[in-house]
Every structure is written in structure tokens, then in C-alpha cells.
Amino acid sequence: MNILFYLHQFPAFGGIETVTATWANYLASCGHRVWIVSHKESPQSCLALKLDSNVHVQHVPGRKWVCAENRALLEQVAEREKIDVVVFQDSYARIERNLDGLWNRLPVVVCEHNAPLCESPSRLEQLSPRALLLWVYRRWFKALLEARRKRRLYARCNTYVLLSSRFYGEFRAITQIVDWRKLREMPNPVSPVFLGDRCETREPFLEKEKIVLCSATLTYLKGQDILLRVWEKIAPHSPDWRLVFAGDGPDRANLEAYVRERRIPRVEFLGYVGDMKPLYARASILAASSRREGWQLVLHEAMSQGCVPVAFNSYSAVYDVVEDERNALIIPSFDEEAFGRGLSRLMFDSDRLHTLGRAAIEKARSFDVPHLAEKMMTLLETAAKPKVGAR
């Protein structure tokens, strides 16, 4: 097959980009011809984004997200390379109109890489009453536009892919679609970079350090402010442990200032880390305090190295990625006391921590590419069949 992945940015250090690189490399290794077309790229390097030499990357020429030059480039690639299937990696950048010349000519698979009900949370406590009313109106209007957008994408595509079947209800509630036969679910795979030797070993904990790791962009969405409040309370009782933030972002200065002002002990900010595998291998616990997610790649990336997640259930697919008390701890959303108790339980019970860590390694293996490959190929081959009508 000749397969075209279309997304907003590539390469870039993020979940959508990592998943795109993982599937592109696998498909190329199986003899398929693969192209990736994107609008922009990030200079950051990441081992998980290293591409097979048979994967071809091209960037659209237009500065505007949607314009005639970008549409023409996509049509040229499709025509020249005899593309069989287009995979639109939807990241909520409104670039789908660049596919206008392809919807009726080629099968298009739309992959939604977040929870359908996901909204970027706001710091409402900082809003005045008037600003709060304006925020409510804008949120309602944005939700209305997004519902229309999802219905339009669903009507035009051959297959609409969600990260989990748990999201089917959310999607149908938002779009009010009647015929939902196009819906499919496809979990994110673990990049092969994180698998291999460590998944084969039975004693991966000899080199573990007393590190609670948070690996995420430093933004309000990821909940690092919540984690710092939790750590402030439990740090005095766990003097041998450190809280380490891997990642950069717009909230870094505020978070570092909070640590200084409150004199919170043993907190480190590493900034951007290109190769996370050694850090996952050293860390004992992954603190996942996000306010909202679709499918956190960092969970099974960390689990592949025996790093045990403690995660909020702020999105339903977390139950697909981890299992409470078997390979992770799942905490009721935004319950800071419960999150602190969960961290403390593992910090003071090394046997329990190691038991969950071993189970986490096994769980991560169920998301490796070979386990999901048949499902992916079935999805692409099914998409190439004639469209099912949608109402």
C-alpha cells in the first residue's frame, strides 16, 4: 500500500508525532510506501522520532494553515505517489480543508488523538465575574463549532478512529450521529525505542532510584501545580525521595517560582529531555497529574521500564492503559489527598512497588507494535473499501 500521513507538525516531540513515526516505520519495514506531510517542525530531537529511510517527509509551502498552495501540494503527492489511503492525524489544528481535493478521490482515515469531550481547562479562579461569563459563552460557542466540525469530518471520511471504545459514547453524544458504523478504536502503541532488553529482564529494579518523575509539557493542562501541592505535604516525611520534572513549557517559570517561595525540598526541573528511556529506567514512580488527556503515551513508556504510574482518572481511557492495583494506582480526579496517599504507599512499600513494576513491564508489552499491527492493517484495508453512508 501507499500511505500518506497528514498532520499539523512533524517532527516534533509529542504523542501524535511519536505515534506517527512508530506506525510509519513499521509500515515501511513491511514493504509499504509511506509519506508524511506536515505544516511545521520542531528542532527538538527525540529517539522515538527517528525514521526509516523509506519514510519520506515533506512540508507544505503555504504559511497559512489552509490555502491553495497546501491543497495543491497534497494533491500532487497523492497523484504522483499513487496514494491508496490518507491518514489524517487530527490534532485540533483546523487543517482538514486542505484535503478538499482528496475526500472524494481517496479513502481518508480520521484519527482523533484526544478525548472527544476534552477541553483545555482554565484557571477560573483568576477570572472576574464578567470574564467568567464571557468564558462560559466562548466555551459554549467553541463546543458548538467543534461538534459541527466532528460531524463534517465523520461524514466525509471512510473511517473515524478514536483512541478507545470508551470514547464512543462521548463522540456520539457530541455529534448526535445516528449511523456510527464508521467508528473504530485504535490504542496508541509503545515506540520500539522503549521496549527490548528491559522488557525481557526479571529484575529491573537494581538500578532504580528514589525518584518520583513527572514527564510532560509544563502547562496547566498537565497539572504540575497540583503535583507540587501534593509533594509539599508529603516531602517532609520522605527525605530520601526526589520529585523530578522532565519537560519544558509556558508554566515552568511559575512552577519554579512556587518551589522557591514555598521552599519545597528536593524538586528538580530538567527541562526538555530527548531520550527519556534512561530516566524512566532510573525513576521508581511516574506521577501523572493531568487535568485531561486522550491517551498518555508516557504511561506505558514509563511502565516499559518498570516505573509505576500513579495517575488521575481524569479521562476514561486511563483504564485501558493501566489497571488499578495491578500495575499502577488510579486516583480519583483532582483528589490531592488521595494522590499523596498513593505516592506515599509506594514510597514506603518497596515490595509493593517492585510487584507493580514487574506487572507494569508486562502490561506495556501488550501495546507494542507487533501486538497491534494486525489491527492497524485491518483498519487501513477496511478504510479502502467503499464508504458506509452516514446521517
XYZ file of C-alpha atoms in Angstrom:
391
model
C 0.000 0.000 0.000
C 0.984 3.633 -0.482
C 0.070 5.513 2.690
C 0.066 9.245 3.390
C 0.037 10.590 6.962
C -1.103 14.204 7.191
C -0.680 16.183 10.424
C -0.029 19.670 11.740
C 3.617 19.286 12.763
C 6.356 16.740 12.206
C 8.867 16.051 13.503
C 8.055 17.366 16.964
C 8.273 15.975 20.458
C 4.713 14.938 21.260
C 2.333 11.995 21.384
C 0.830 12.389 17.902
C 4.244 12.786 16.322
C 5.655 9.767 18.174
C 2.707 7.582 17.156
C 3.027 8.736 13.540
C 6.734 7.877 13.467
C 6.110 4.493 15.120
C 3.479 3.406 12.593
C 5.322 4.917 9.620
C 8.464 2.956 10.497
C 6.544 -0.269 10.966
C 4.627 0.060 7.711
C 7.817 0.907 5.807
C 9.568 -2.122 7.306
C 6.730 -4.299 5.964
C 7.304 -3.043 2.421
C 4.631 -0.363 2.287
C 5.500 3.063 0.884
C 4.931 5.837 3.416
C 4.813 9.635 3.190
C 4.359 12.179 5.966
C 3.147 15.677 5.081
C 3.086 18.358 7.773
C 2.981 22.120 8.188
C 5.875 22.768 10.535
C 8.592 21.020 12.502
C 10.278 21.384 15.866
C 14.071 21.467 16.130
C 13.971 19.177 19.164
C 15.351 15.690 18.584
C 13.906 12.528 20.060
C 14.973 8.928 19.543
C 11.337 7.865 19.189
C 11.055 10.095 16.094
C 13.948 8.539 14.143
C 12.569 7.458 10.777
C 13.214 4.533 8.483
C 14.988 5.630 5.306
C 11.916 4.527 3.330
C 9.661 7.046 5.106
C 9.503 10.337 3.196
C 8.707 13.656 4.914
C 7.510 16.772 3.097
C 6.259 20.145 4.360
C 3.526 22.230 2.770
C 4.680 25.529 1.226
C 1.940 27.897 2.404
C 2.346 29.965 5.550
C -1.399 29.902 6.214
C -2.774 26.675 7.620
C -5.351 26.406 4.834
C -4.541 27.774 1.378
C -4.449 26.810 -2.290
C -0.714 26.018 -2.206
C -1.150 23.492 0.586
C -4.113 21.819 -1.100
C -2.134 21.594 -4.334
C 0.860 20.003 -2.593
C -1.298 17.282 -1.016
C -2.998 16.561 -4.331
C 0.365 16.391 -6.091
C 1.773 13.909 -3.559
C -1.374 11.795 -3.787
C -1.256 11.768 -7.587
C 2.496 11.340 -8.012
C 2.911 8.596 -5.410
C -0.371 6.826 -6.200
C -1.523 7.054 -2.580
C -4.013 4.359 -1.543
C -5.009 5.678 1.905
C -4.698 9.052 3.654
C -4.401 9.023 7.470
C -5.364 12.404 8.886
C -3.834 12.695 12.354
C -6.317 15.176 13.805
C -4.714 17.370 16.457
C -7.459 20.020 16.512
C -5.473 22.234 14.175
C -8.131 23.121 11.632
C -6.217 21.992 8.554
C -8.668 19.423 7.182
C -9.893 21.741 4.397
C -6.547 21.182 2.686
C -7.932 17.703 1.967
C -10.890 19.082 -0.013
C -9.497 17.758 -3.278
C -8.965 14.262 -1.848
C -12.074 13.372 0.175
C -13.977 12.016 -2.828
C -10.950 10.602 -4.630
C -9.190 8.636 -1.876
C -10.090 6.784 1.320
C -9.384 9.026 4.304
C -8.971 7.746 7.858
C -9.501 10.416 10.530
C -7.685 9.651 13.796
C -8.812 11.774 16.750
C -5.934 11.952 19.210
C -7.748 13.194 22.268
C -10.847 12.501 24.304
C -13.876 13.828 22.362
C -15.007 15.822 25.386
C -11.534 17.175 26.076
C -11.484 20.881 26.817
C -8.378 22.814 27.754
C -9.014 23.723 31.411
C -8.748 27.329 32.510
C -7.659 28.992 35.723
C -11.187 30.077 36.570
C -10.232 31.378 39.997
C -8.286 34.152 38.246
C -11.308 35.410 36.283
C -13.556 38.327 37.232
C -17.346 37.720 37.174
C -17.620 39.456 33.803
C -14.690 37.490 32.399
C -16.229 34.287 33.743
C -19.492 34.934 31.873
C -17.528 35.631 28.701
C -15.561 32.394 29.238
C -18.807 30.404 29.577
C -20.158 31.872 26.346
C -16.924 31.268 24.457
C -16.734 27.710 25.719
C -20.326 27.043 24.604
C -19.673 28.570 21.185
C -16.404 26.658 20.762
C -18.136 23.388 21.692
C -20.842 24.112 19.097
C -18.244 24.702 16.374
C -16.283 21.596 17.378
C -19.400 19.418 17.233
C -20.117 20.684 13.720
C -16.506 20.027 12.757
C -16.606 16.445 14.045
C -19.860 15.769 12.176
C -18.333 17.137 8.993
C -15.182 15.023 9.342
C -17.244 11.942 10.135
C -19.486 12.448 7.122
C -16.581 12.829 4.691
C -14.166 10.149 5.926
C -14.185 6.406 5.319
C -13.211 5.517 8.891
C -13.184 7.584 12.098
C -10.743 6.324 14.731
C -10.885 7.029 18.455
C -8.235 6.022 20.971
C -10.627 3.852 22.961
C -14.094 2.369 22.602
C -14.810 4.133 25.916
C -14.923 7.345 23.874
C -17.709 6.128 21.562
C -20.410 7.437 23.897
C -18.744 10.835 24.209
C -18.396 11.135 20.439
C -21.979 10.132 19.718
C -23.298 12.477 22.425
C -21.394 15.412 20.931
C -22.129 14.765 17.272
C -25.641 13.289 17.591
C -24.810 10.900 14.751
C -27.282 8.097 14.090
C -25.204 5.776 11.955
C -21.958 5.140 13.833
C -20.621 2.208 11.802
C -17.552 4.163 10.756
C -16.246 4.359 14.319
C -13.187 2.278 15.221
C -10.856 2.248 18.197
C -7.077 2.086 17.986
C -4.860 2.495 21.059
C -1.523 4.216 20.809
C 1.456 1.838 20.512
C 4.635 1.947 22.573
C 7.554 3.135 20.495
C 10.075 0.292 19.963
C 12.678 2.631 21.489
C 11.215 1.867 24.929
C 10.961 -1.892 24.508
C 13.588 -4.586 24.064
C 16.084 -5.593 26.718
C 14.282 -4.248 29.741
C 11.050 -5.998 28.855
C 12.910 -9.300 28.922
C 14.600 -8.903 32.281
C 13.019 -10.148 35.500
C 14.971 -7.960 37.923
C 14.822 -4.437 36.513
C 14.898 -2.711 39.904
C 18.532 -2.988 40.966
C 19.326 0.411 39.420
C 16.129 2.171 40.493
C 16.431 5.417 42.415
C 14.018 7.079 44.793
C 12.629 9.377 42.124
C 9.044 10.452 41.534
C 9.061 11.523 37.894
C 6.664 13.827 36.050
C 7.245 13.682 32.300
C 5.090 16.220 30.457
C 4.984 19.671 28.928
C 4.835 22.201 31.749
C 1.323 23.557 31.273
C -1.811 23.974 33.368
C -3.402 21.052 31.491
C -0.764 18.646 32.822
C -1.439 19.533 36.464
C 2.107 20.093 37.714
C 0.729 22.729 40.097
C -1.409 20.014 41.700
C 1.599 17.726 41.973
C 3.690 20.404 43.670
C 0.988 20.971 46.289
C 0.883 17.233 46.916
C 4.666 16.997 47.132
C 4.831 19.942 49.536
C 2.752 17.938 52.002
C 4.477 14.554 51.708
C 8.112 15.616 51.132
C 8.897 16.190 54.855
C 8.011 12.552 55.540
C 10.103 11.104 52.695
C 13.565 12.681 52.921
C 15.204 10.122 50.622
C 12.914 10.821 47.660
C 13.115 13.460 44.904
C 10.475 14.938 42.600
C 11.853 15.383 39.071
C 10.137 17.250 36.227
C 11.212 16.296 32.693
C 9.876 18.698 30.102
C 9.588 22.378 29.348
C 6.703 24.719 28.703
C 4.989 28.033 29.445
C 4.383 27.286 33.134
C 7.998 26.491 34.014
C 8.861 29.919 35.445
C 5.739 29.960 37.643
C 6.355 26.437 38.896
C 9.988 27.156 39.737
C 8.961 30.354 41.499
C 6.404 28.450 43.570
C 9.089 25.958 44.642
C 11.449 28.783 45.675
C 8.815 30.803 47.507
C 7.472 27.805 49.404
C 10.951 26.321 49.897
C 9.755 22.928 48.766
C 12.626 20.455 49.133
C 14.144 18.090 46.581
C 12.411 19.301 43.417
C 14.348 19.314 40.136
C 13.464 20.770 36.736
C 15.457 19.069 33.978
C 13.901 20.873 31.021
C 13.485 19.108 27.707
C 14.900 15.556 27.639
C 15.313 13.969 24.199
C 15.970 10.402 25.353
C 13.594 9.533 28.196
C 14.389 5.825 28.408
C 17.334 6.100 30.859
C 15.303 8.427 33.086
C 12.332 6.047 33.122
C 14.774 3.253 33.980
C 16.096 5.206 36.978
C 12.751 6.506 38.277
C 10.568 4.370 40.524
C 7.239 6.204 40.229
C 5.591 8.218 37.448
C 3.257 10.941 38.721
C 0.561 11.587 36.080
C -1.485 14.500 37.387
C -3.078 15.719 34.127
C -6.393 17.514 34.276
C -7.430 15.968 30.952
C -5.895 13.618 28.391
C -6.762 11.354 25.493
C -4.190 8.599 25.826
C -0.996 9.285 27.761
C 1.930 7.706 25.934
C 4.151 8.442 28.918
C 2.237 5.895 30.992
C 3.242 2.816 29.063
C 6.607 4.306 28.083
C 7.404 4.565 31.804
C 5.834 1.169 32.510
C 8.092 -0.464 29.915
C 10.994 0.433 32.220
C 9.304 -0.728 35.424
C 8.347 2.818 36.504
C 4.945 2.589 38.246
C 2.283 5.203 37.341
C 0.149 6.995 39.885
C -2.484 8.646 37.700
C -5.696 10.641 37.967
C -8.757 9.094 36.304
C -9.429 12.425 34.588
C -10.152 10.634 31.288
C -11.837 7.275 30.774
C -9.129 5.692 28.593
C -6.746 5.600 31.557
C -8.451 2.289 32.428
C -7.336 0.890 29.063
C -3.714 1.880 29.627
C -3.273 0.789 33.253
C -5.003 -1.422 35.811
C -5.510 -0.136 39.321
C -3.584 -2.041 41.999
C -2.180 -4.447 39.395
C 0.381 -2.339 37.541
C -0.453 1.206 38.671
C -2.522 3.254 41.083
C -5.532 5.151 39.700
C -6.599 8.132 41.790
C -10.000 9.923 41.729
C -9.660 13.080 39.660
C -8.025 16.038 41.414
C -8.172 14.458 44.891
C -4.868 15.794 46.167
C -5.064 13.965 49.482
C -5.650 10.640 47.725
C -2.812 11.331 45.278
C -0.459 11.995 48.163
C -1.547 8.802 49.913
C -0.974 6.830 46.716
C 2.544 8.185 46.281
C 3.359 7.577 49.951
C 2.104 3.993 49.825
C 4.571 3.144 47.089
C 7.417 5.222 48.517
C 7.265 3.346 51.820
C 6.492 -0.158 50.496
C 9.326 -1.276 48.233
C 7.927 -4.792 47.856
C 4.619 -3.451 46.595
C 6.418 -1.011 44.328
C 8.503 -3.799 42.772
C 5.473 -6.066 42.334
C 3.572 -3.363 40.483
C 6.695 -2.516 38.490
C 7.095 -6.053 37.202
C 3.429 -6.161 36.220
C 3.809 -2.761 34.542
C 6.529 -4.134 32.251
C 4.255 -6.950 31.133
C 1.345 -4.585 30.578
C 3.481 -2.292 28.428
C 4.345 -5.195 26.145
C 0.676 -5.587 25.230
C 0.889 -2.197 23.489
C 3.951 -2.930 21.387
C 3.670 -2.637 17.616
C 3.570 -6.399 16.822
C 0.576 -6.822 19.147
C -1.344 -4.008 17.439
C -0.094 -4.455 13.866
C -2.881 -6.747 12.649
C -5.475 -4.331 13.977
C -3.775 -1.418 12.229
C -3.564 -3.227 8.896
C -7.204 -4.294 9.118
C -8.160 -0.688 9.796
C -6.270 0.596 6.731
C -7.504 -2.166 4.435
C -11.118 -1.731 5.595
C -10.915 2.003 5.018
C -10.043 1.400 1.380
C -13.410 -0.259 0.834
C -16.446 1.775 -0.365
C -17.815 4.274 2.145
C -20.639 3.477 4.528
C -23.218 6.257 4.443
C -23.562 8.481 7.492
C -26.504 10.551 8.687
